[in-house]
mmCIF file of C-alpha atoms and ligand atoms in Angstrom:
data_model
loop_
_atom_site.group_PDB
_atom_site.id
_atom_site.type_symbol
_atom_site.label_atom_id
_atom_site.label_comp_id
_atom_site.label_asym_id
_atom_site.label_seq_id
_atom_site.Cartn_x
_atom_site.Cartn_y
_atom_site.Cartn_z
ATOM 1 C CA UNK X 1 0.000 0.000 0.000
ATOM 2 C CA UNK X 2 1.222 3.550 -0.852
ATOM 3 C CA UNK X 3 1.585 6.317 1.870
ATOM 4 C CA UNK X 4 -1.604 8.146 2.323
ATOM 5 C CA UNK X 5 -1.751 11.693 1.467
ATOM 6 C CA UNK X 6 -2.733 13.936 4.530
ATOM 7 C CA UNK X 7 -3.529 17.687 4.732
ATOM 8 C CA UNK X 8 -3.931 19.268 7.985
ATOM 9 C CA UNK X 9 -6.832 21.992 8.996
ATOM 10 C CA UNK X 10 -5.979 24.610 11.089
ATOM 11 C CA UNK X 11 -8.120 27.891 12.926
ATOM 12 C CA UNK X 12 -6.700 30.998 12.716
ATOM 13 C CA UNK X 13 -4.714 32.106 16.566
ATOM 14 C CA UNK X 14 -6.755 35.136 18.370
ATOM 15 C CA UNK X 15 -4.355 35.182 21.408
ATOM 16 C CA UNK X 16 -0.645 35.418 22.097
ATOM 17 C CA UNK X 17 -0.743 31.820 23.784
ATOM 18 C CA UNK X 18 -2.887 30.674 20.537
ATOM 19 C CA UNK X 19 -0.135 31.841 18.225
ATOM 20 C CA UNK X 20 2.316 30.379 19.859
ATOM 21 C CA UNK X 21 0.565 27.190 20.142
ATOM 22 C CA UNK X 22 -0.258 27.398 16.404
ATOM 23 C CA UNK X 23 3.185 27.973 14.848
ATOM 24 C CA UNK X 24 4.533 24.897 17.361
ATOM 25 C CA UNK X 25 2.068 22.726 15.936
ATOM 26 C CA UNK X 26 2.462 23.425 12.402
ATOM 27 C CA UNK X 27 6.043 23.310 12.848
ATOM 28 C CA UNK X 28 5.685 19.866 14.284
ATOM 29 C CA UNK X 29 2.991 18.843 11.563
ATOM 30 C CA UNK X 30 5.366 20.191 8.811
ATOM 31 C CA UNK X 31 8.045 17.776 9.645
ATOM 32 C CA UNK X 32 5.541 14.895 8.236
ATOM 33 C CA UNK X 33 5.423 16.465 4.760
ATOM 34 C CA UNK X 34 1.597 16.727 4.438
ATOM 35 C CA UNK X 35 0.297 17.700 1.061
ATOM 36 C CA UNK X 36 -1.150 21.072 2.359
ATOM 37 C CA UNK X 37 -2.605 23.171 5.325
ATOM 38 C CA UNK X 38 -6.145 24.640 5.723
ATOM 39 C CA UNK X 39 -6.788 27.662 7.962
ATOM 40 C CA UNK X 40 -10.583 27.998 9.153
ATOM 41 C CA UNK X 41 -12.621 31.738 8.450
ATOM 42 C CA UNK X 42 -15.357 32.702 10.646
ATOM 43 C CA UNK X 43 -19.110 32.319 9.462
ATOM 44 C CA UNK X 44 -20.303 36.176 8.338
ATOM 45 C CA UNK X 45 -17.096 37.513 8.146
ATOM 46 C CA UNK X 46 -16.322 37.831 11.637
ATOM 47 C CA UNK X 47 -12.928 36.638 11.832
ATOM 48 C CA UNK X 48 -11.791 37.267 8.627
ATOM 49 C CA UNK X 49 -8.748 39.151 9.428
ATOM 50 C CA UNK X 50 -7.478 37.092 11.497
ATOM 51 C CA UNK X 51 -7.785 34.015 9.303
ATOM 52 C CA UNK X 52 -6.489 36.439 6.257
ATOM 53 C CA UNK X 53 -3.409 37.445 8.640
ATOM 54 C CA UNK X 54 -2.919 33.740 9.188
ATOM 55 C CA UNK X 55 -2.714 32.850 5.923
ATOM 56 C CA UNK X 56 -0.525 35.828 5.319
ATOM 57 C CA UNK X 57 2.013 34.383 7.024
ATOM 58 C CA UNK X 58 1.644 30.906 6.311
ATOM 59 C CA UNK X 59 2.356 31.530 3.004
ATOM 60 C CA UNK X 60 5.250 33.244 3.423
ATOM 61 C CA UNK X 61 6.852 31.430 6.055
ATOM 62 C CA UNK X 62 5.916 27.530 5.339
ATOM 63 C CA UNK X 63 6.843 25.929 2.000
ATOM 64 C CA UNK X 64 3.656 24.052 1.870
ATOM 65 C CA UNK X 65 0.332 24.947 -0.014
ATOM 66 C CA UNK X 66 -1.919 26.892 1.518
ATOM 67 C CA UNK X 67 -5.362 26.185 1.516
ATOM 68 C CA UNK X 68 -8.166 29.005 2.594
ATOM 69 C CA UNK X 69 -11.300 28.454 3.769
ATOM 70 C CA UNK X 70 -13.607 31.074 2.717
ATOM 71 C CA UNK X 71 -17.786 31.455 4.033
ATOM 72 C CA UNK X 72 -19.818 33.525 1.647
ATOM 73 C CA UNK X 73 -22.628 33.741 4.467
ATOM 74 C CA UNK X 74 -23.731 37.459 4.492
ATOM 75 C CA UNK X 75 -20.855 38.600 2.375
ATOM 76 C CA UNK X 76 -21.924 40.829 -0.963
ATOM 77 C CA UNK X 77 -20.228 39.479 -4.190
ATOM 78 C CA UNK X 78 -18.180 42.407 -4.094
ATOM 79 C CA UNK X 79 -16.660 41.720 -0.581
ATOM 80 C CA UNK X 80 -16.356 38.292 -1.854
ATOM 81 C CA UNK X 81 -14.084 39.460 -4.992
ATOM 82 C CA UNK X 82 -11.979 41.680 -2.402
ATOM 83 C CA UNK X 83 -11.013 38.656 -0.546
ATOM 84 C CA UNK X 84 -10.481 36.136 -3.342
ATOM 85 C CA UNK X 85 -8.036 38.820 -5.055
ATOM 86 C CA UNK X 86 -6.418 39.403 -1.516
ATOM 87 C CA UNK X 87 -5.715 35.862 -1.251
ATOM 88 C CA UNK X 88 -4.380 35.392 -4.674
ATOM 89 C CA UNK X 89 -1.816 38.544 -3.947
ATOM 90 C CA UNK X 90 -0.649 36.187 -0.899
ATOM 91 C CA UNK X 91 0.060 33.536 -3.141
ATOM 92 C CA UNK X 92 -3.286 31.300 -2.248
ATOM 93 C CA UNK X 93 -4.004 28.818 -4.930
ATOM 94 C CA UNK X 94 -6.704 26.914 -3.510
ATOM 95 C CA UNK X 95 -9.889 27.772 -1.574
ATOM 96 C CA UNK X 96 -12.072 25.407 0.546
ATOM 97 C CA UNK X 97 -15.643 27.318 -0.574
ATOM 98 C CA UNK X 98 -18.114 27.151 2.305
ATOM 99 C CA UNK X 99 -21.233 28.975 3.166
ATOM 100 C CA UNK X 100 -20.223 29.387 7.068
ATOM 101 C CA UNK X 101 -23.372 29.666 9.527
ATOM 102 C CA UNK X 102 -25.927 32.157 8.619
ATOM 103 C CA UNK X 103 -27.288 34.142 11.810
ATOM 104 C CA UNK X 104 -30.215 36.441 11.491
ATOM 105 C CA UNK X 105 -27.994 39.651 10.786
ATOM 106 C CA UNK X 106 -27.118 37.991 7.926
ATOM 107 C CA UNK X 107 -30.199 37.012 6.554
ATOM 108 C CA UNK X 108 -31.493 40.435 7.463
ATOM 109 C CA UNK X 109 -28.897 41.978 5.196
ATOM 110 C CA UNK X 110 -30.580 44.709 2.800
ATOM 111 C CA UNK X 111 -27.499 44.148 0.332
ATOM 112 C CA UNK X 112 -27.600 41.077 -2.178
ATOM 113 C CA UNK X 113 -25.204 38.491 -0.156
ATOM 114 C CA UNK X 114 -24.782 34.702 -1.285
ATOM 115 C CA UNK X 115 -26.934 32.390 0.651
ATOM 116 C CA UNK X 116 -25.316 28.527 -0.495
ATOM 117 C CA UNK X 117 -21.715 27.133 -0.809
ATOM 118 C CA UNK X 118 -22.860 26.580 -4.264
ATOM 119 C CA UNK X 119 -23.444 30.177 -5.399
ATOM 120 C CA UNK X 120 -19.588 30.572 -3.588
ATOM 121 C CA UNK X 121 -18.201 27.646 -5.715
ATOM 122 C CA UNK X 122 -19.255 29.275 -8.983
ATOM 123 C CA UNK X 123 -18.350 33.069 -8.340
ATOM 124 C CA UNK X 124 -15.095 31.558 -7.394
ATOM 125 C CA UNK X 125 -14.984 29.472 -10.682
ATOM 126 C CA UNK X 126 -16.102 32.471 -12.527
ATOM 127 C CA UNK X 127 -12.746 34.484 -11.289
ATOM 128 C CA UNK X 128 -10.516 31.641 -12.392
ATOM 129 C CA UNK X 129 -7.006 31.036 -10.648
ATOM 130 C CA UNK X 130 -8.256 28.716 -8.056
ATOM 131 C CA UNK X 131 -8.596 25.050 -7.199
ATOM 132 C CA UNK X 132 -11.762 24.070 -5.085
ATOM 133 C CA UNK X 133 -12.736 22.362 -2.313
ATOM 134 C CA UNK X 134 -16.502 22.351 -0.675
ATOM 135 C CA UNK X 135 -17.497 20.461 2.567
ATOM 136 C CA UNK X 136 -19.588 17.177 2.452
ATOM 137 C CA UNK X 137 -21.557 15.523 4.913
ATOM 138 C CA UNK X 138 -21.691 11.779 5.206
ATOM 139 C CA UNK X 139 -24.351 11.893 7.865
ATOM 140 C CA UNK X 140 -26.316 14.664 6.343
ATOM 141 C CA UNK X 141 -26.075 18.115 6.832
ATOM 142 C CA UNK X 142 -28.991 19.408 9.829
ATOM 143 C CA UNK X 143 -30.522 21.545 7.612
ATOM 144 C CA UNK X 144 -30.885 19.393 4.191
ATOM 145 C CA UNK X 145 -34.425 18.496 3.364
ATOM 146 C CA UNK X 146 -33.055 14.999 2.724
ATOM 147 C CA UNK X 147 -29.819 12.810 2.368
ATOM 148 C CA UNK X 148 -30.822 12.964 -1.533
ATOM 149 C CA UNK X 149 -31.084 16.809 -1.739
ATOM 150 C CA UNK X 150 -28.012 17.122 0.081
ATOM 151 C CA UNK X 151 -25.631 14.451 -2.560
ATOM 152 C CA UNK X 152 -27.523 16.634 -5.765
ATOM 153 C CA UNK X 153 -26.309 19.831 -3.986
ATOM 154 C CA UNK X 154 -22.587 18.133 -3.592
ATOM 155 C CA UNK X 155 -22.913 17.303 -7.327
ATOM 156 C CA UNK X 156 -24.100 20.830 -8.861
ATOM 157 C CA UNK X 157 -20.790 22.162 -6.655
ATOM 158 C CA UNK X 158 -18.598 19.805 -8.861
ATOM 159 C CA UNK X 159 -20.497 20.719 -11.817
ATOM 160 C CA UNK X 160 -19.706 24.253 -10.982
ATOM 161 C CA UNK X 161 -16.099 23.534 -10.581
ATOM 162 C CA UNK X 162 -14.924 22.126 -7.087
ATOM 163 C CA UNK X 163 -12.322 19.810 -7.207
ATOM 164 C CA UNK X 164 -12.615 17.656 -3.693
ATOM 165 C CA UNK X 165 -15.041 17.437 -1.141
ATOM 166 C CA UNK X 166 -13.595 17.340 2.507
ATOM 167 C CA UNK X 167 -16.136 15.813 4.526
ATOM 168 C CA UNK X 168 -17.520 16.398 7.992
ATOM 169 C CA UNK X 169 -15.933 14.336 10.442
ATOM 170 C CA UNK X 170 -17.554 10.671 11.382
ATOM 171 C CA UNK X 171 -16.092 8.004 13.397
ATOM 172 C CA UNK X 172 -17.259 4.684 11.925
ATOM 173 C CA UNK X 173 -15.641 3.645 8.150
ATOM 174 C CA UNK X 174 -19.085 2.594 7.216
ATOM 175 C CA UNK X 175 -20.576 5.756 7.300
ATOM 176 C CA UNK X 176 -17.726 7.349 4.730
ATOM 177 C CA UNK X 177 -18.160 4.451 2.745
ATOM 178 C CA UNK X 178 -21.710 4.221 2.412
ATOM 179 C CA UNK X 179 -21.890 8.020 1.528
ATOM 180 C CA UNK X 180 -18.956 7.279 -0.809
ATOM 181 C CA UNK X 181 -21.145 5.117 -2.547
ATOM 182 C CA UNK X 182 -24.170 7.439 -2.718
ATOM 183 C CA UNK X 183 -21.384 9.969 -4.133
ATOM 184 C CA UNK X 184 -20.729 8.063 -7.091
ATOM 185 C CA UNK X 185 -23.986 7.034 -7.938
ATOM 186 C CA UNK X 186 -24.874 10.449 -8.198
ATOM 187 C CA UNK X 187 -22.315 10.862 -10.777
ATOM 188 C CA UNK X 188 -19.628 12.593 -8.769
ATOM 189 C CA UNK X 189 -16.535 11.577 -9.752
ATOM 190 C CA UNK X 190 -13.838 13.985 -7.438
ATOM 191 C CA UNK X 191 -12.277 13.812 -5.197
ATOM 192 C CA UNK X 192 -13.921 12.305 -2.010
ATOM 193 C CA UNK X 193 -11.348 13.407 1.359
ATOM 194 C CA UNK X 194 -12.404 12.055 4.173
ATOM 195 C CA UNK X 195 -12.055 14.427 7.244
ATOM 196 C CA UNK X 196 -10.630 12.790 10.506
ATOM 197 C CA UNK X 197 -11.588 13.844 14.384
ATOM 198 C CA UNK X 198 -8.968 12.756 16.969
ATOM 199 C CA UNK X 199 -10.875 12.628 20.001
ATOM 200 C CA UNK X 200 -9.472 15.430 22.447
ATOM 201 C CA UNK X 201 -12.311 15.466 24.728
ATOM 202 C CA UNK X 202 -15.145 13.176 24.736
ATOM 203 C CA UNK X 203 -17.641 15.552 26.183
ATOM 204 C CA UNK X 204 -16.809 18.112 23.804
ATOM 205 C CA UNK X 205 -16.849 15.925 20.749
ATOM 206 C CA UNK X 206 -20.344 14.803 21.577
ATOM 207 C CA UNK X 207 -22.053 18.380 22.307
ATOM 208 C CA UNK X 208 -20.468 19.619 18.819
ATOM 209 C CA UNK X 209 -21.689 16.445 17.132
ATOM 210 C CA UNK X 210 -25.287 17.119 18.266
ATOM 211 C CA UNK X 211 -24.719 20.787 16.557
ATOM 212 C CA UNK X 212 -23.016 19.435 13.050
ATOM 213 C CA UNK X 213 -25.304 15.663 12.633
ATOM 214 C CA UNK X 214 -23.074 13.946 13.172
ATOM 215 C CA UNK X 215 -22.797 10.244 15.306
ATOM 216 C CA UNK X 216 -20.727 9.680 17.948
ATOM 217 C CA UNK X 217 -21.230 5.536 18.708
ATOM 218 C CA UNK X 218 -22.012 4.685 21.874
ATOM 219 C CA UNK X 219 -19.497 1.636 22.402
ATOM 220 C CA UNK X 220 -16.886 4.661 21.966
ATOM 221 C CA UNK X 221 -18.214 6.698 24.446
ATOM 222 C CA UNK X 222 -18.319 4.634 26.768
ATOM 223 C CA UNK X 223 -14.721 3.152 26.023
ATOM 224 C CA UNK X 224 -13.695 7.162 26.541
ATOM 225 C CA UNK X 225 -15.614 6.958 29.491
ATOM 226 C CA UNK X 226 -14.441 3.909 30.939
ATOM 227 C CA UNK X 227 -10.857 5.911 30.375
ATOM 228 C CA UNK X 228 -8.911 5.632 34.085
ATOM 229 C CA UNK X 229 -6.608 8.184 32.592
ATOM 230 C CA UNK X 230 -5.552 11.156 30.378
ATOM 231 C CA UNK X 231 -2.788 8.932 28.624
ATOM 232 C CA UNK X 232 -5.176 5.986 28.592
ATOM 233 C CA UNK X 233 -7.961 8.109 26.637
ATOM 234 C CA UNK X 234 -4.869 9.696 24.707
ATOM 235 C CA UNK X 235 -4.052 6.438 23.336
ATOM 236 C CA UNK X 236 -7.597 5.224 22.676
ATOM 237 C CA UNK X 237 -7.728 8.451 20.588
ATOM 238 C CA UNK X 238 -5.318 7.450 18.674
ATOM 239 C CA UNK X 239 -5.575 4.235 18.404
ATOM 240 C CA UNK X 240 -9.215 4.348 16.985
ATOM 241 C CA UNK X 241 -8.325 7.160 14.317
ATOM 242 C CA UNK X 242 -5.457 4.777 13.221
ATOM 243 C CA UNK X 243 -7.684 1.814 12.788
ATOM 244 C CA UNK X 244 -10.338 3.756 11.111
ATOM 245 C CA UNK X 245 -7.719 5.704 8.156
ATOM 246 C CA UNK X 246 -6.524 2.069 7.772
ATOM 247 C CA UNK X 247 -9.950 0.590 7.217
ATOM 248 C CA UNK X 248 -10.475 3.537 4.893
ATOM 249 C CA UNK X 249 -7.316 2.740 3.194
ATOM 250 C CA UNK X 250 -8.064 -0.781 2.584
ATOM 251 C CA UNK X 251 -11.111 0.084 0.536
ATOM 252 C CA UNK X 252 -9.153 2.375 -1.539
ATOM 253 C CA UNK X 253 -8.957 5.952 0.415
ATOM 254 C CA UNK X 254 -6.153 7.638 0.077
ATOM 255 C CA UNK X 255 -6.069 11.061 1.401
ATOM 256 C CA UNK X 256 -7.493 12.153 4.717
ATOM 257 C CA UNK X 257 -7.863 15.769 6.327
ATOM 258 C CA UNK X 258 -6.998 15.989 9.246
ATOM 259 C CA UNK X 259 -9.003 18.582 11.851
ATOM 260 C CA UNK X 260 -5.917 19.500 14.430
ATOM 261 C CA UNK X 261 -7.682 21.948 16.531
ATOM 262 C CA UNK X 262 -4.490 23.663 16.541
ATOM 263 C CA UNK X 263 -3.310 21.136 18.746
ATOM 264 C CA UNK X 264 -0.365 18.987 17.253
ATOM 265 C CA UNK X 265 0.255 15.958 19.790
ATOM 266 C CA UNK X 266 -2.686 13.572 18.517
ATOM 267 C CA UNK X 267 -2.954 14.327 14.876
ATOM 268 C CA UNK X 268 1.030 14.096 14.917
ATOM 269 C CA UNK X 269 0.846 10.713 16.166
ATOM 270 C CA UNK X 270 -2.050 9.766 13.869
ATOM 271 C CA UNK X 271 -0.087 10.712 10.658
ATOM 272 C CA UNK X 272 3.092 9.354 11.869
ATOM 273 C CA UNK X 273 1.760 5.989 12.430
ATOM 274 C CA UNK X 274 -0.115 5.935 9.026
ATOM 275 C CA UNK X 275 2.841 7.340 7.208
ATOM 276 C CA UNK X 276 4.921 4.667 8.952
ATOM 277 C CA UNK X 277 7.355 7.338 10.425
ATOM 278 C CA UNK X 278 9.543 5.782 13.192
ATOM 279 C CA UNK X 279 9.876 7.895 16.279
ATOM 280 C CA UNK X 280 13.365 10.233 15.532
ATOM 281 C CA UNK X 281 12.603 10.134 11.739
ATOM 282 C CA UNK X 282 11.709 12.495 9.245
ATOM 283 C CA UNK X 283 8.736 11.674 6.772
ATOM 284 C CA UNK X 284 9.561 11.507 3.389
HETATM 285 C C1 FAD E 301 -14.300 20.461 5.839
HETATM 286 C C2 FAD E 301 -15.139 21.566 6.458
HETATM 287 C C3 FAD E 301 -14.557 22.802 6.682
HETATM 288 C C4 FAD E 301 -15.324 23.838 7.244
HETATM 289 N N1 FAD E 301 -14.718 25.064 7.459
HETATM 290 C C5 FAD E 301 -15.446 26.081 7.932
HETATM 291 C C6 FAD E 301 -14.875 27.392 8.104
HETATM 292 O O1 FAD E 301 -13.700 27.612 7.808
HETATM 293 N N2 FAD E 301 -15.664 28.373 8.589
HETATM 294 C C7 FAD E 301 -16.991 28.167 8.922
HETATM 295 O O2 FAD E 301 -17.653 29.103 9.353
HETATM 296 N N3 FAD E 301 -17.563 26.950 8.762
HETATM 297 C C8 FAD E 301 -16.834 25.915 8.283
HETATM 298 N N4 FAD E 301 -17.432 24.684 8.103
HETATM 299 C C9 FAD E 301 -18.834 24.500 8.479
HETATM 300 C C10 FAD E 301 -19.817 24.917 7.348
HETATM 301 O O3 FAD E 301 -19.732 26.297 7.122
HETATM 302 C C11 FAD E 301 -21.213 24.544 7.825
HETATM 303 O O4 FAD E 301 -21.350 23.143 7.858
HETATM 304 C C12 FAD E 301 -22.375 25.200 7.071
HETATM 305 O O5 FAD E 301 -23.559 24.996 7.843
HETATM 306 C C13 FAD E 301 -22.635 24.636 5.688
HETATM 307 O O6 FAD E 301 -21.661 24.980 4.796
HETATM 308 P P1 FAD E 301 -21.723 24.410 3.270
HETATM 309 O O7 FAD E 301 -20.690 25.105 2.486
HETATM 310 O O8 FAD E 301 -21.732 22.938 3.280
HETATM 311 O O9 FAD E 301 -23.183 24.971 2.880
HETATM 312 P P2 FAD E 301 -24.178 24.697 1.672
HETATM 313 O O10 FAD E 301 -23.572 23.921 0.583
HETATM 314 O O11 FAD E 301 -24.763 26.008 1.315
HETATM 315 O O12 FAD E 301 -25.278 23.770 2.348
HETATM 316 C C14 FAD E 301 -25.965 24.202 3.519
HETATM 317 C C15 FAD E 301 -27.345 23.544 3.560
HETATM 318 O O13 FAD E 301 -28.165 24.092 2.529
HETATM 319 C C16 FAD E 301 -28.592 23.071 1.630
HETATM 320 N N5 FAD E 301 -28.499 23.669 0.302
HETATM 321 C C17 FAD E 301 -27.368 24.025 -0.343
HETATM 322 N N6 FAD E 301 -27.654 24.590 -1.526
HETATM 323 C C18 FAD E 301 -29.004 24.585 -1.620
HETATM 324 C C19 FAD E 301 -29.928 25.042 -2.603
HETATM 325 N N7 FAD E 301 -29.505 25.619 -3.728
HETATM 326 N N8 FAD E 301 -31.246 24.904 -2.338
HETATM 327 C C20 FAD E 301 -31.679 24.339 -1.206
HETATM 328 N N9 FAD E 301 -30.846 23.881 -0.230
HETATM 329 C C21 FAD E 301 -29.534 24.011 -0.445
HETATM 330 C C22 FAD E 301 -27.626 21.900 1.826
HETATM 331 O O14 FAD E 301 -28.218 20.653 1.523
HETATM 332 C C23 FAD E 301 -27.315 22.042 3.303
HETATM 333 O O15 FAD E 301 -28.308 21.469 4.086
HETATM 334 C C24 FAD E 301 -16.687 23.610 7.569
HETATM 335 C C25 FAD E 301 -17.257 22.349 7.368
HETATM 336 C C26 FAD E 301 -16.508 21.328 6.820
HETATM 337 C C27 FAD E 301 -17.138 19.990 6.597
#
């Protein structure tokens, strides 16, 4: 079996302790020779500049692609175009196109503003210049009228030009796969990345999974719960985002993107183990 590919997402540092935290990680990360970062942009705008001043300096101070997440939620076309053309001064080639979470303010906008990752996908298309990537949601995004609706809405953002979906995080290979399948019959024929959750904090995982539809089983809940200790949970974290890559690999998946929370000691471990990196070695 080939060496998976692995990309690694990252949010953009609001604090001094954050930064430091962030550039640790990503210098840690960067040792494994993933195939590219992500930084994360705040629904409506709201933390643009600091995810633009993140990826400001990512490009110019890592050697890796850059990847930029962009939400079109609230935003005007015009403050779209601002953005896209900022980021392609800084050297951004690729964008991950989301629509972010709409809030009322947003909705309530008197100005024209994009309402669906789709409308995003094609305005960015229309400008040229940049490779895309849109989310995907193996269990269904909350607000889709039905799994169906949801896979035709992942198609027409192909159709409009994405490149790879990057999926919501799941924690079973059967979900992915299943979906996978769904994915082709529709027709879609990109690239399907599957997105990978190491488990930090069990509590925390479950509360956001309630918010994003997604399933935490119950067997793994209560083998995090069971947990006597940090290391021991630590190592079931690890352990179970090992053996489900590797289940994903043996039914063909070869890229994965990993969600880091800015935190590098589990997702280093992951990739190292499914790269094959010894401990003192330097990935290829
Ligand atoms: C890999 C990944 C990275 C992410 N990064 C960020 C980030 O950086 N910043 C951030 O704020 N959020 C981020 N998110 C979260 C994302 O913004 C939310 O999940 C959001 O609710 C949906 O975004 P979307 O681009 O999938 O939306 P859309 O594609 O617009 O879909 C949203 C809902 O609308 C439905 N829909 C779409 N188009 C239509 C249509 N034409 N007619 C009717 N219904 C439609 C869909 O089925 C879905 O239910 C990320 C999610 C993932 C999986």
């Amino acid at each position: 079996m080939t060496k998976p590919l692995l990309s690694f997402e990252f949010f953009p540092p609001r604090t001094d302790a954050q930064s430091r935290r962030f550039w640790q990680t990503l210098g840690c990360l960067e040792t494994l020779n993933p195939e590219w970062f992500s930084v994360t942009y705040g629904a409506l705008g709201s933390a643009s500049n600091a995810s633009q001043d993140t990826v400001a300096q990512l490009c110019k101070q890592s050697d890796k692609p850059i990847a930029a997440h962009l939400t079109c939620a609230g935003q005007t076309r015009a403050q779209l175009l601002t953005t896209l053309q900022q980021f392609k001064e800084m050297g951004v080639r690729h964008i991950v196109a989301l629509r972010g979470d709409s809030t009322p303010e947003g909705s309530r906008s008197k100005y024209y503003t994009l309402r669906f990752g789709l409308e995003l996908v094609e305005l960015i298309a229309e400008v040229g210049d940049f490779d895309i990537s849109v989310a995907a949601y193996p269990e269904v995004h909350p607000e889709a009228e039905s799994a169906q609706s949801d896979m035709k809405v992942l198609k027409l953002k192909f159709d409009a030009g994405a490149s790879r979906a990057l999926t919501q995080f799941f924690f079973e290979p059967e979900v992915f796969l299943r979906w996978r399948d769904a994915a082709v019959k529709q027709g879609i024929d990109g690239e399907l990345i599957p997105g990978i959750l190491p488990i930090h904090n069990i509590d925390k995982v479950i509360e956001f999974s309630r918010r994003c539809g997604a399933s935490v089983p119950t067997p793994l809940i209560d083998r995090f719960n069971s947990a006597n200790t940090e290391l021991a949970a630590r190592q079931m974290s690890i352990e179970h985002c090992v053996d489900l890559c590797q289940s994903l690999r043996h039914e063909g998946v070869e890229k994965f993107h990993l969600y880091t929370l800015n935190q590098s000691d589990l997702s280093y471990e992951v990739a190292k183990s499914l790269l094959g990196v010894k401990a003192g070695s330097v990935a290829a």
